[in-house]
C-alpha positions as a Python dict, from the first residue, in 0.01 Angstrom:
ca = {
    (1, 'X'): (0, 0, 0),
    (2, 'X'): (331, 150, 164),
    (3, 'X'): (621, -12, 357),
    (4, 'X'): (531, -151, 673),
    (5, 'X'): (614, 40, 979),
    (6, 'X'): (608, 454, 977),
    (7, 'X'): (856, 689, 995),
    (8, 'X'): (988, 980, 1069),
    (9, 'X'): (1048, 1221, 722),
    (10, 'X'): (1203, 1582, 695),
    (11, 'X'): (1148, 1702, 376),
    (12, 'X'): (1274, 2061, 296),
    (13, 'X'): (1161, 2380, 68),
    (14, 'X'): (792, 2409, 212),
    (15, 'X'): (703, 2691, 56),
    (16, 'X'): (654, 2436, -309),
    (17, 'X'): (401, 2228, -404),
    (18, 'X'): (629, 1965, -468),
    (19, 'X'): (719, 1942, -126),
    (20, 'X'): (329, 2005, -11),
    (21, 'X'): (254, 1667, -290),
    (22, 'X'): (513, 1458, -118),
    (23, 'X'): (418, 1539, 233),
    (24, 'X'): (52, 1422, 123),
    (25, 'X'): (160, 1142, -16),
    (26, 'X'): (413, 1037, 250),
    (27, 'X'): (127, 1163, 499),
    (28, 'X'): (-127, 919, 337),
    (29, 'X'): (102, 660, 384),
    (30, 'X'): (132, 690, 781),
    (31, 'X'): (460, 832, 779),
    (32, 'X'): (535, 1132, 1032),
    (33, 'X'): (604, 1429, 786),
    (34, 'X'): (845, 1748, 896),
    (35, 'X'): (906, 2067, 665),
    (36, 'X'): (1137, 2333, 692),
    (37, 'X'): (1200, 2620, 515),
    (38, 'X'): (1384, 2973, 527),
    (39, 'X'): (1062, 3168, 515),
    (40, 'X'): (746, 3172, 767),
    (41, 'X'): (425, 3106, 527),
    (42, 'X'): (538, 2829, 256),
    (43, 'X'): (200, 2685, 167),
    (44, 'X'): (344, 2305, 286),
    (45, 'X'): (316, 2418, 660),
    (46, 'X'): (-52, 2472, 644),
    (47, 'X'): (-133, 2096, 480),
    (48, 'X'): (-279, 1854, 759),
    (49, 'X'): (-20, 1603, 651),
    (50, 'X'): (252, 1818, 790),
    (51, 'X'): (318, 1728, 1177),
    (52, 'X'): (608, 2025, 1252),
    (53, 'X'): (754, 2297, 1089),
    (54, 'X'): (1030, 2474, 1166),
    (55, 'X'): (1156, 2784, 1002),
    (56, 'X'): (1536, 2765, 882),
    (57, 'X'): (1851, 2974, 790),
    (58, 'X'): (1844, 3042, 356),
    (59, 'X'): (2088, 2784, 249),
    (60, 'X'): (2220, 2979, 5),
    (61, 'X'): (2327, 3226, 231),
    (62, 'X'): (2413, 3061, 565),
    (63, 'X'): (2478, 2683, 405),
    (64, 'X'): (2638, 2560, 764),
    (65, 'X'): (2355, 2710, 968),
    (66, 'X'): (2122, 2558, 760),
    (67, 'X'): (2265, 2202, 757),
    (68, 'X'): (2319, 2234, 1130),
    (69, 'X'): (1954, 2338, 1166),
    (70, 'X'): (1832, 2017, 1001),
    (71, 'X'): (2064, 1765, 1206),
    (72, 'X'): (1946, 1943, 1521),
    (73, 'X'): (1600, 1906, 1415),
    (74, 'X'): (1738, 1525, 1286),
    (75, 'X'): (1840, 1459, 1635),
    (76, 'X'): (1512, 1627, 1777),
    (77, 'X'): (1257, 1486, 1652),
    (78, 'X'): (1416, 1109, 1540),
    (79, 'X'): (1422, 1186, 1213),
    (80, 'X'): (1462, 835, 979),
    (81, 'X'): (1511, 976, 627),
    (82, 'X'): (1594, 1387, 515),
    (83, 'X'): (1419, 1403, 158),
    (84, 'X'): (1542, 1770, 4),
    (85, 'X'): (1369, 1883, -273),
    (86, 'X'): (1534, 2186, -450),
    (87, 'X'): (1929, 2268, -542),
    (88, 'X'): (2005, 2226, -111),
    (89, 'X'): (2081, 1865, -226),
    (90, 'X'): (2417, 2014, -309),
    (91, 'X'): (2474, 2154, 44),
    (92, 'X'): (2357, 1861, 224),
    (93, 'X'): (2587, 1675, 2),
    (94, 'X'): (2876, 1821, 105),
    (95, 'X'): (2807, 1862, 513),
    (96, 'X'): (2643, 1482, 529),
    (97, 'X'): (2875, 1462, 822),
    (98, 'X'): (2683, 1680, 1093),
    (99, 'X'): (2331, 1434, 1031),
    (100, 'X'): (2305, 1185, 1288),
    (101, 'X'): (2440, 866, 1121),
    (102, 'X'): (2125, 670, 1192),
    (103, 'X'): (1932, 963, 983),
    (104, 'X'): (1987, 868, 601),
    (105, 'X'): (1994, 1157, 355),
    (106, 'X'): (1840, 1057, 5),
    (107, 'X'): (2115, 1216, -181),
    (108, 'X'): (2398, 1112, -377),
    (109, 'X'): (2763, 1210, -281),
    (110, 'X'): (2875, 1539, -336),
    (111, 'X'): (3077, 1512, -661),
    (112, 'X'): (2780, 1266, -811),
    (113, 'X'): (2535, 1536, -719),
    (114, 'X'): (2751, 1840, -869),
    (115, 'X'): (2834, 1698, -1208),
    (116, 'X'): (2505, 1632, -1283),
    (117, 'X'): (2370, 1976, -1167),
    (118, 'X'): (2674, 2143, -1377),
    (119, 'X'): (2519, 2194, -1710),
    (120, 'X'): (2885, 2190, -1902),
    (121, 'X'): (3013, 1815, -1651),
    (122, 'X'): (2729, 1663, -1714),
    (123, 'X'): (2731, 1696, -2109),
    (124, 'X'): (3094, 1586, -2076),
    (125, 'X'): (2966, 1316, -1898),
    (126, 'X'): (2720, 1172, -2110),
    (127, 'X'): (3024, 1234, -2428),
    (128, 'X'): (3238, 1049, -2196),
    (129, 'X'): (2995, 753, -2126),
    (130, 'X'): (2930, 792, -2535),
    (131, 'X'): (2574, 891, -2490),
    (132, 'X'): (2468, 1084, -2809),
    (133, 'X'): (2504, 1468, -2711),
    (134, 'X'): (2376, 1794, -2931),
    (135, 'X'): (2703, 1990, -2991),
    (136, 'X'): (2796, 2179, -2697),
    (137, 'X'): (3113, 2412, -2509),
    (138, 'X'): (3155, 2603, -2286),
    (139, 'X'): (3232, 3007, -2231),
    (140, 'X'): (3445, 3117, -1945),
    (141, 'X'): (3512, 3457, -2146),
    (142, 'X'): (3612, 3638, -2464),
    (143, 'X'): (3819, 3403, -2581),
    (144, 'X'): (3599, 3092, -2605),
    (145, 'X'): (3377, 3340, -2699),
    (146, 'X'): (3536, 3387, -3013),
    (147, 'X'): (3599, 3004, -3068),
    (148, 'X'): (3255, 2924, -3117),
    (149, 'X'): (3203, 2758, -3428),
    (150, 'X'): (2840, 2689, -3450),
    (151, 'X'): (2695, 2670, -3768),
    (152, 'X'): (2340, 2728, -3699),
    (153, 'X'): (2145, 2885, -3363),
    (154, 'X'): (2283, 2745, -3023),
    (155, 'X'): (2140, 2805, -2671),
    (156, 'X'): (2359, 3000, -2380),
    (157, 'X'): (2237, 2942, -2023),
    (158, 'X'): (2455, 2918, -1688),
    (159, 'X'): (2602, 2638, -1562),
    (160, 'X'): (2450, 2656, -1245),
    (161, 'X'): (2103, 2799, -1334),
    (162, 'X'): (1745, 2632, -1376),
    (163, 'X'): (1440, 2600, -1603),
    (164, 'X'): (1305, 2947, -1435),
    (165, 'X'): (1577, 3133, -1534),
    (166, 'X'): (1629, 3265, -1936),
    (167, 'X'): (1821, 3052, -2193),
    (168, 'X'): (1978, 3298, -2493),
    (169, 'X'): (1862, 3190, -2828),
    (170, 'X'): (2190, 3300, -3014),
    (171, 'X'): (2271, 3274, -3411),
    (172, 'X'): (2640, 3273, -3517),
    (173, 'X'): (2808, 3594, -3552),
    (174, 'X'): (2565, 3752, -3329),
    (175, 'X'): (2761, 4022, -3071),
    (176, 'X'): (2802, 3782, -2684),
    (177, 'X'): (2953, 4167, -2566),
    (178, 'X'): (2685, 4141, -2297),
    (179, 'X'): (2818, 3872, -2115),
    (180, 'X'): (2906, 3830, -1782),
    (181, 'X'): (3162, 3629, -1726),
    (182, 'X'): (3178, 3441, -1310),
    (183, 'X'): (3478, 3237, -1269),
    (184, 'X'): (3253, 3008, -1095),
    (185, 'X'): (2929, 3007, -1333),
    (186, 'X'): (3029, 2999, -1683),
    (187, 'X'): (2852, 2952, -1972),
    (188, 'X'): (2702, 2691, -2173),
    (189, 'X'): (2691, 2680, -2518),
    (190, 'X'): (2461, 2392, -2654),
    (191, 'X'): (2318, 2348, -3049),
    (192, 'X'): (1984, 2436, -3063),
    (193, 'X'): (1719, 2197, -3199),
    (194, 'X'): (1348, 2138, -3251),
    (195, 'X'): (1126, 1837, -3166),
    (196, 'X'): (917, 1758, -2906),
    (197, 'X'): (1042, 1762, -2551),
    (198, 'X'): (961, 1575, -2254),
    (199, 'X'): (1081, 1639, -1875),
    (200, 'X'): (1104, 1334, -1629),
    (201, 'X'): (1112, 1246, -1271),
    (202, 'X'): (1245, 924, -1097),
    (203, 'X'): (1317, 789, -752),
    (204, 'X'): (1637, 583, -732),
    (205, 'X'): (1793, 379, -469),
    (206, 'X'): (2158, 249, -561),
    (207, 'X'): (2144, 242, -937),
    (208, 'X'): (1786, 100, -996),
    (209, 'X'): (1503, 311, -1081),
    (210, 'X'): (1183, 267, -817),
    (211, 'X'): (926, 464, -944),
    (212, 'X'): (938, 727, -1260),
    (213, 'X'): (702, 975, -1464),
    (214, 'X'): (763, 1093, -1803),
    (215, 'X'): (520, 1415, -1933),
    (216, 'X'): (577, 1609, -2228),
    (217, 'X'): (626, 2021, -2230),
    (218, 'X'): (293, 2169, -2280),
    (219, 'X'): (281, 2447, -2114),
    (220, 'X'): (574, 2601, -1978),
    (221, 'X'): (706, 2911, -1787),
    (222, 'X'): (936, 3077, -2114),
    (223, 'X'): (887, 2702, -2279),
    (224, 'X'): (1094, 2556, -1967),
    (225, 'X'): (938, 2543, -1642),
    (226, 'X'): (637, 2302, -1709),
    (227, 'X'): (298, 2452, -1583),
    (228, 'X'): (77, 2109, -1643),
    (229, 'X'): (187, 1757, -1601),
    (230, 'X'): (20, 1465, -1859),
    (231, 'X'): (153, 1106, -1746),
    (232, 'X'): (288, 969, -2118),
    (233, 'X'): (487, 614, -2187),
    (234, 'X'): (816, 648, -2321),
    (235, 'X'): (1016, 376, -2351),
    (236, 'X'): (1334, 473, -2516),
    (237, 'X'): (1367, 761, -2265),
    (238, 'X'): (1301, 517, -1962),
    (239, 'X'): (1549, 288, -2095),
    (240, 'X'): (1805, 566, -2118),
    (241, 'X'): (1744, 667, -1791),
    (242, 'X'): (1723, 307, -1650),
    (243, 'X'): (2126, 275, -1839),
    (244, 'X'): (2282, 615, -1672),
    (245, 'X'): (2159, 598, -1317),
    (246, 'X'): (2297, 209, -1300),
    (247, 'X'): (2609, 339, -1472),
    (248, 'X'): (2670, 630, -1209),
    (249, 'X'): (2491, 376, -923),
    (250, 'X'): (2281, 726, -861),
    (251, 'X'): (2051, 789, -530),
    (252, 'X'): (1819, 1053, -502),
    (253, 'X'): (1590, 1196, -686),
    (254, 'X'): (1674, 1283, -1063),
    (255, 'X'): (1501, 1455, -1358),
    (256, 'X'): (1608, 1463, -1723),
    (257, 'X'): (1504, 1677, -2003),
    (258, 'X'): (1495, 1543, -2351),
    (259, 'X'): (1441, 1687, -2678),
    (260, 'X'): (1350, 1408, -2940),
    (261, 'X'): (1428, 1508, -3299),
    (262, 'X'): (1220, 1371, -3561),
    (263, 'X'): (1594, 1283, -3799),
    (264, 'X'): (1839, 1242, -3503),
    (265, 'X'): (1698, 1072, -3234),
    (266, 'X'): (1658, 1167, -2821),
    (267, 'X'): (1925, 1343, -2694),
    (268, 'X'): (1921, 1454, -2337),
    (269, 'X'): (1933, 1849, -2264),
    (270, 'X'): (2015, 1831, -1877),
    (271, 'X'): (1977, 1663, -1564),
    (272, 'X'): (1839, 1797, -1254),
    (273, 'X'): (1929, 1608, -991),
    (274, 'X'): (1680, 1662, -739),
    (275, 'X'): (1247, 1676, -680),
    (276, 'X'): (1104, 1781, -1031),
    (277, 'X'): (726, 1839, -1130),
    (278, 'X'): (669, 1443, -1200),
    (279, 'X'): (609, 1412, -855),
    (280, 'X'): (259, 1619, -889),
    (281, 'X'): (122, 1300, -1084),
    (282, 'X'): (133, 1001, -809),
    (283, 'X'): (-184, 955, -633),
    (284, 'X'): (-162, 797, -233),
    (285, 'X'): (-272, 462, -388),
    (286, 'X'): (34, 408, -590),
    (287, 'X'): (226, 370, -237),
    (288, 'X'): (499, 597, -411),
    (289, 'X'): (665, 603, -48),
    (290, 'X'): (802, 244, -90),
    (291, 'X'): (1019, 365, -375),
    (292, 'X'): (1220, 600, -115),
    (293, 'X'): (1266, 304, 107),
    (294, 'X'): (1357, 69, -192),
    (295, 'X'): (1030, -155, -41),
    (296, 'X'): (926, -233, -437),
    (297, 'X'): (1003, -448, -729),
    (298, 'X'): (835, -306, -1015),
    (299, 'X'): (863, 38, -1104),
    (300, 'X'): (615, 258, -940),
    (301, 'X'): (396, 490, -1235),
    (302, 'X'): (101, 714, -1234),
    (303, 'X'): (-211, 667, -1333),
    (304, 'X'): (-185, 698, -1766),
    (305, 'X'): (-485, 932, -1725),
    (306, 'X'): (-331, 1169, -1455),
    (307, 'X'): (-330, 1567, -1555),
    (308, 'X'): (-243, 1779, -1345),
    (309, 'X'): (-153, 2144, -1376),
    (310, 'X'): (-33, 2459, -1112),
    (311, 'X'): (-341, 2655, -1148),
    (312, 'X'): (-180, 2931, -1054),
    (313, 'X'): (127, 2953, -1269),
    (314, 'X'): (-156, 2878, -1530),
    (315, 'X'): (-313, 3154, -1485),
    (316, 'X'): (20, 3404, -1489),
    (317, 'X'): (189, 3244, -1753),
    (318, 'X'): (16, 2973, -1898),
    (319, 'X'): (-197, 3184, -2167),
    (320, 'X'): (156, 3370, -2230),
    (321, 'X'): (237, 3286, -2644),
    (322, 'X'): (637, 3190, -2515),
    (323, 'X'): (456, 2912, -2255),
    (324, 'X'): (191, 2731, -2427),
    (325, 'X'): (359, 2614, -2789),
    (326, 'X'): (175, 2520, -3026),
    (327, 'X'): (-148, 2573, -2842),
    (328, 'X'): (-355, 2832, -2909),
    (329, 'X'): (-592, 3060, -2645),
    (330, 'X'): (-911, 2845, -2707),
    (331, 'X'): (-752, 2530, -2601),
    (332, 'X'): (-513, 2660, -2353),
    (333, 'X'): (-864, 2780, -2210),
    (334, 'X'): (-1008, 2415, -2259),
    (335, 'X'): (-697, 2246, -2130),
    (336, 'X'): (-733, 2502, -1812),
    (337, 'X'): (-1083, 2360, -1748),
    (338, 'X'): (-990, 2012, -1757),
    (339, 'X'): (-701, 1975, -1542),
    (340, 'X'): (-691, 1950, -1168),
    (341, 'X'): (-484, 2208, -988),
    (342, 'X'): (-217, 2013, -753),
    (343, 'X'): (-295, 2287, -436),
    (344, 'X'): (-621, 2163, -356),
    (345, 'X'): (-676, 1813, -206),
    (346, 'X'): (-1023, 1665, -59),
    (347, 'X'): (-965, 1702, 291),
    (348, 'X'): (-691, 1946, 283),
    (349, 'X'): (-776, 2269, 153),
    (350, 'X'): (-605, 2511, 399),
    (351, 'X'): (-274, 2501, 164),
    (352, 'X'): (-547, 2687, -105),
    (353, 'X'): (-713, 2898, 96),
    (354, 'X'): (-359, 3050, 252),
    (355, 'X'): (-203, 3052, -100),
    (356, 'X'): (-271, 3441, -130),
    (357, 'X'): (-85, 3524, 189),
    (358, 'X'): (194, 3262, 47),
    (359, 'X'): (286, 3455, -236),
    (360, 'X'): (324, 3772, -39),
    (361, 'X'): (570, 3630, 153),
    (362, 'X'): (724, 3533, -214),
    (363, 'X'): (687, 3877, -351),
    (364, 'X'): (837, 4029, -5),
    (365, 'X'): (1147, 3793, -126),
    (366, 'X'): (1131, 3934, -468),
    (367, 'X'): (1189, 4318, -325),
    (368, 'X'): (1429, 4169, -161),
    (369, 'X'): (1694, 4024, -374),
    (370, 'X'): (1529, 4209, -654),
    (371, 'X'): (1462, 3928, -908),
    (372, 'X'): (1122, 3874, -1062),
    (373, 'X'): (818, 3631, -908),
    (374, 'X'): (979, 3289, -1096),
    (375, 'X'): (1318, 3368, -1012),
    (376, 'X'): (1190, 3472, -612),
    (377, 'X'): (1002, 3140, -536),
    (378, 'X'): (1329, 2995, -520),
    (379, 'X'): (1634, 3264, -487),
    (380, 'X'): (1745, 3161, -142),
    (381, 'X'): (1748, 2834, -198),
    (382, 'X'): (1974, 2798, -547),
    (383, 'X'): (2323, 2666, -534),
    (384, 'X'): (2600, 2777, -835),
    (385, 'X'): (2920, 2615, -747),
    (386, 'X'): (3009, 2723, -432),
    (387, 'X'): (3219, 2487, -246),
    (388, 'X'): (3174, 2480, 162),
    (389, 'X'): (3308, 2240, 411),
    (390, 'X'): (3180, 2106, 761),
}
């Protein structure tokens, strides 16, 4: 059951299938859905719960046109609520101003939203709100460089960066002469430990958690970017997220990923504060769009038996030894069967058939900023640190 009365929803990034799972569900719930996105064939615009599309400057590269784009389109078409999906929270953040003031973005401000998406501020954070943390410091060149005093391996990834994108498995003493160093993405240096990780997604409305998913990392793009999504109960890490979103009074969407050692407990690797996978596992009937609205008591879940996978990403990288663990071929082949691929959708199966011609228009972006496929899907629409004003 949703909220009562429809509205009018902009969600952005239409070429993912998180954004084509929320305008389904949103759709389902007899809310008016419209997508944008910087490119002409994102999979979203092809869904019959998508009433307009409109194609969009890349945020990344024209930020202002792009947030002036959406408020016209705001303005347009009456837009109630602008639910972004991928790292243009950070923009929209920062030029809230140009959005009709009767439009409300589901965002938090921008400094909230940055120092969770900054790898090394939000590990500070969590010391500084005396959350346990793995050791961790950051590289802005040769000399922290050669204060690193890790005694066993540590991880190296960007500040700004995401689960796509490589993380350096790096043992002390090992030569860091490779490293670029940006002024405005520097590195992260974070211990390195085993146990068995989980990623997370939750909808939040003014410090109070409305509806949340918790899956473990089975199969992964390079062990990072989950591929399948299993529904699993976890209540130590729902009561540590439940304790930092009231403590930062967070809105938005926000996922965390934890590593739980067997010896030393959950600690949290890093927050992505924004749409994650998690969203892939509500089904129309859990009315997951009264959680944006903040039209629920109890905390919205999925079904405990939901799982769900990206057949496609499966298929390319699933098998791959670095993204299915412990798992060998025979059940990553079993495991294939069983789950149910999030782009088809009884009653909605143009999104699948148009997926082919999708992906060119993915791989045309690939030539162009010359990146690979993973790194592609979402080029023009990353954000690392840039600061931009109205």
């Amino acid at each position: 059951m949703g909220i009562p009365g429809s509205k009018r929803v902009l969600i952005t990034f239409g070429r993912s299938f998180l954004t084509l799972e929320l305008a389904r569900l949103l759709s389902a719930a007899g809310h008016r859905v419209t997508i944008v996105d910087s490119i002409p064939i994102g999979v979203t615009r092809f869904s019959h719960a998508t009433a307009s599309f409109h194609r969009v400057p890349a945020p990344k590269f024209e930020p202002r046109a792009y947030c002036h784009a959406l408020a016209k389109i705001v303005a347009d078409e009456h837009i109630d609520m602008v639910i972004p999906i991928h790292e243009e929270t950070d923009i929209l953040s920062m030029m809230g101003g140009v959005f009709p003031p009767e439009c409300e973005l589901f965002l938090s401000d921008f400094d909230t939203e940055n120092r969770l998406h900054n790898k090394f501020e939000f590990q500070q954070l969590l010391a500084a709100k005396q959350f346990q943390t793995m050791k961790f410091a950051q590289v802005r060149g040769p000399r922290d460089v050669a204060e690193l005093d890790f005694a066993g391996p540590f991880a190296l990834k960007e500040c700004y960066s995401r689960g796509s994108q490589q993380v350096h498995k790096v043992m002390p003493g090992d030569s860091l002469d490779w490293l670029d160093h940006d002024p405005l993405n520097p590195w992260l240096a974070q211990e390195w430990i085993s146990g068995k990780q989980y990623c997370t997604y939750s909808i939040v409305r003014d410090g109070r958690i409305h509806a949340h998913a918790t899956y473990p990392v089975d199969y992964a793009i390079g062990g990072s970017s989950c591929l399948n999504f299993r529904s699993v109960r976890h209540d130590g890490i729902f009561d540590w997220i439940s304790e930092f979103v009231r403590d930062m009074n967070f809105t938005g969407q926000v996922g965390f990923d934890f590593i739980e050692h067997p010896h030393r407990g959950l600690f949290c690797i890093e927050c992505n504060p924004r749409a994650t996978s998690g969203i892939m596992m509500f089904a129309p009937e859990d009315g997951v769009d009264r959680a944006f609205f903040g039209f629920n008591d109890d905390v919205i879940t999925p079904d405990p038996n939901v799982d769900k996978m990206i057949g496609l990403g499966m298929l390319l990288y699933g098998w791959r030894r670095d993204s299915r663990g412990d798992h060998n071929l025979r059940q990553f082949l079993r495991d294939f069967r069983h789950s149910h691929d999030v782009i088809t959708s009884p009653g909605d199966n143009r999104p699948a058939w148009m997926l082919p011609i999708a992906y060119l228009g993915i791989l045309r972006s690939c030539l162009k900023y010359r990146v690979g496929l993973a790194e592609g899907f979402m080029h023009d629409h990353e954000w690392d640190g840039l600061r931009i004003s109205e």
